[in-house]
Amino acid sequence: MARRRSSVLGDDAETARGKILKATETMFQRYGVVKTTMDDIAKEAGVSRPTVYRYFGDRDSLIVALIEARSRRLFGKARDYLRERETFAEQIVDGLIFLVDRGRQDPIVRLIVSPEHMDMATALVGSSGLAARLTYEMWAPLLEEARARGEIREGLTDEEICQWIALVQLILVGRLDFNSEDDPDNRRMLTNFLLPCIVNDAPAPRRSRA
């Protein structure tokens, strides 16, 4: 029997958006990002296509919302993990590698940032300002604590730091040779080129072994 399609998902907008996002996740995993249509998502959610557009103005907005929701699931775990580190220098290196590694393990994020979709992902994340917003949301509490300890260079705003972190994270996400969080090359790159831009008394650059 065909699923009955409704024009509403209930009175709670957040619950309705959540159901549509869940349907989107299911369809992306079933058909892939490119082949999934708004009709597919509507059918899976059990609503009409206009209802999907009521909560998400277009397909790009829906994908951005999905990236946002999936990314935020990592934040609590990531902050708990990073507060075990004694310095912000350790937090920023371990945190970026942790977030990229876990993000690439996420089945939906992996689909969206796969090589064939990188142009789309970069355009969506960049044009919407999503990367900067999520990065600020993730790192602002840790930056506040680091400033109180006197670890952040003078003259830098949290917004500037988070913009730089977001760019570096996008680079790491797009690296096809990013194998695991234990890869010393990624840590060396972050230590040599990111830390001196942000923290006081950054560790000395690590030289590659001959």
XYZ file of C-alpha atoms in Angstrom, residues 3-116:
114
model
C 2.274 5.706 1.919
C -0.314 8.416 2.453
C 1.174 11.828 1.778
C 0.088 14.710 3.984
C 0.471 18.442 3.612
C 1.462 18.914 7.263
C 3.836 17.338 9.758
C 2.286 18.732 12.917
C 2.296 21.991 14.785
C 5.900 21.783 16.049
C 8.156 23.262 13.344
C 11.344 21.798 14.822
C 9.832 18.309 14.929
C 8.657 18.697 11.331
C 12.092 19.857 10.180
C 13.657 16.941 12.021
C 11.437 14.432 10.224
C 12.301 15.917 6.842
C 16.015 15.899 7.656
C 15.761 12.256 8.723
C 14.047 11.427 5.438
C 16.793 13.296 3.578
C 19.467 11.250 5.339
C 17.711 8.032 4.345
C 17.365 9.074 0.703
C 20.967 10.298 0.429
C 22.209 6.961 1.681
C 19.866 5.094 -0.656
C 20.282 7.082 -3.892
C 23.220 9.412 -3.310
C 23.248 13.190 -3.025
C 22.964 14.040 -6.723
C 20.237 11.556 -7.627
C 17.977 12.285 -4.653
C 15.068 14.578 -5.574
C 12.780 16.657 -3.409
C 9.990 14.277 -4.428
C 12.008 11.359 -3.022
C 12.427 13.196 0.263
C 8.753 14.164 0.431
C 7.638 10.577 -0.198
C 9.984 9.236 2.487
C 8.722 11.823 4.982
C 5.121 11.034 4.036
C 4.292 14.591 2.964
C 3.796 16.561 -0.207
C 6.668 18.306 -1.957
C 5.224 21.794 -1.167
C 5.399 20.828 2.514
C 9.124 20.180 2.211
C 9.549 23.583 0.564
C 7.519 25.125 3.370
C 10.246 24.190 5.854
C 13.242 24.378 3.506
C 13.121 26.981 0.743
C 15.190 24.962 -1.716
C 17.386 21.890 -2.027
C 20.551 23.766 -1.086
C 18.941 25.028 2.122
C 17.991 21.474 2.984
C 21.528 20.183 2.421
C 22.998 23.029 4.477
C 20.590 22.262 7.327
C 21.571 18.602 7.179
C 25.292 19.404 7.317
C 24.608 21.728 10.238
C 22.635 19.130 12.174
C 25.155 16.340 11.599
C 28.093 18.566 12.487
C 26.554 19.720 15.762
C 26.246 16.139 16.936
C 30.022 16.115 17.250
C 30.425 19.316 19.230
C 29.659 18.080 22.740
C 31.881 15.035 22.355
C 34.640 17.107 20.806
C 34.684 19.703 23.596
C 34.746 17.028 26.301
C 37.614 15.354 24.472
C 39.546 18.610 24.097
C 39.163 19.798 27.674
C 41.404 16.895 28.638
C 44.234 18.834 26.925
C 46.206 21.316 29.005
C 46.799 24.014 26.379
C 44.913 25.568 23.488
C 47.793 24.605 21.197
C 47.025 20.962 21.958
C 43.297 21.565 21.681
C 43.452 23.176 18.250
C 45.663 20.487 16.699
C 43.879 17.531 18.281
C 40.486 19.164 17.781
C 40.819 19.787 14.061
C 42.074 16.272 13.447
C 39.328 14.805 15.652
C 36.559 16.744 13.899
C 37.815 15.979 10.398
C 38.347 12.297 11.175
C 34.918 11.874 12.801
C 33.258 13.934 10.089
C 34.718 11.765 7.375
C 33.438 8.687 9.213
C 29.916 10.122 9.276
C 28.022 8.414 6.410
C 26.157 11.571 5.386
C 29.048 13.997 5.692
C 31.217 11.529 3.784
C 28.696 11.485 0.945
C 28.510 15.266 0.755
C 32.265 15.917 0.892
C 33.275 13.001 -1.323
C 35.590 14.017 -4.219
C 32.800 14.135 -6.808
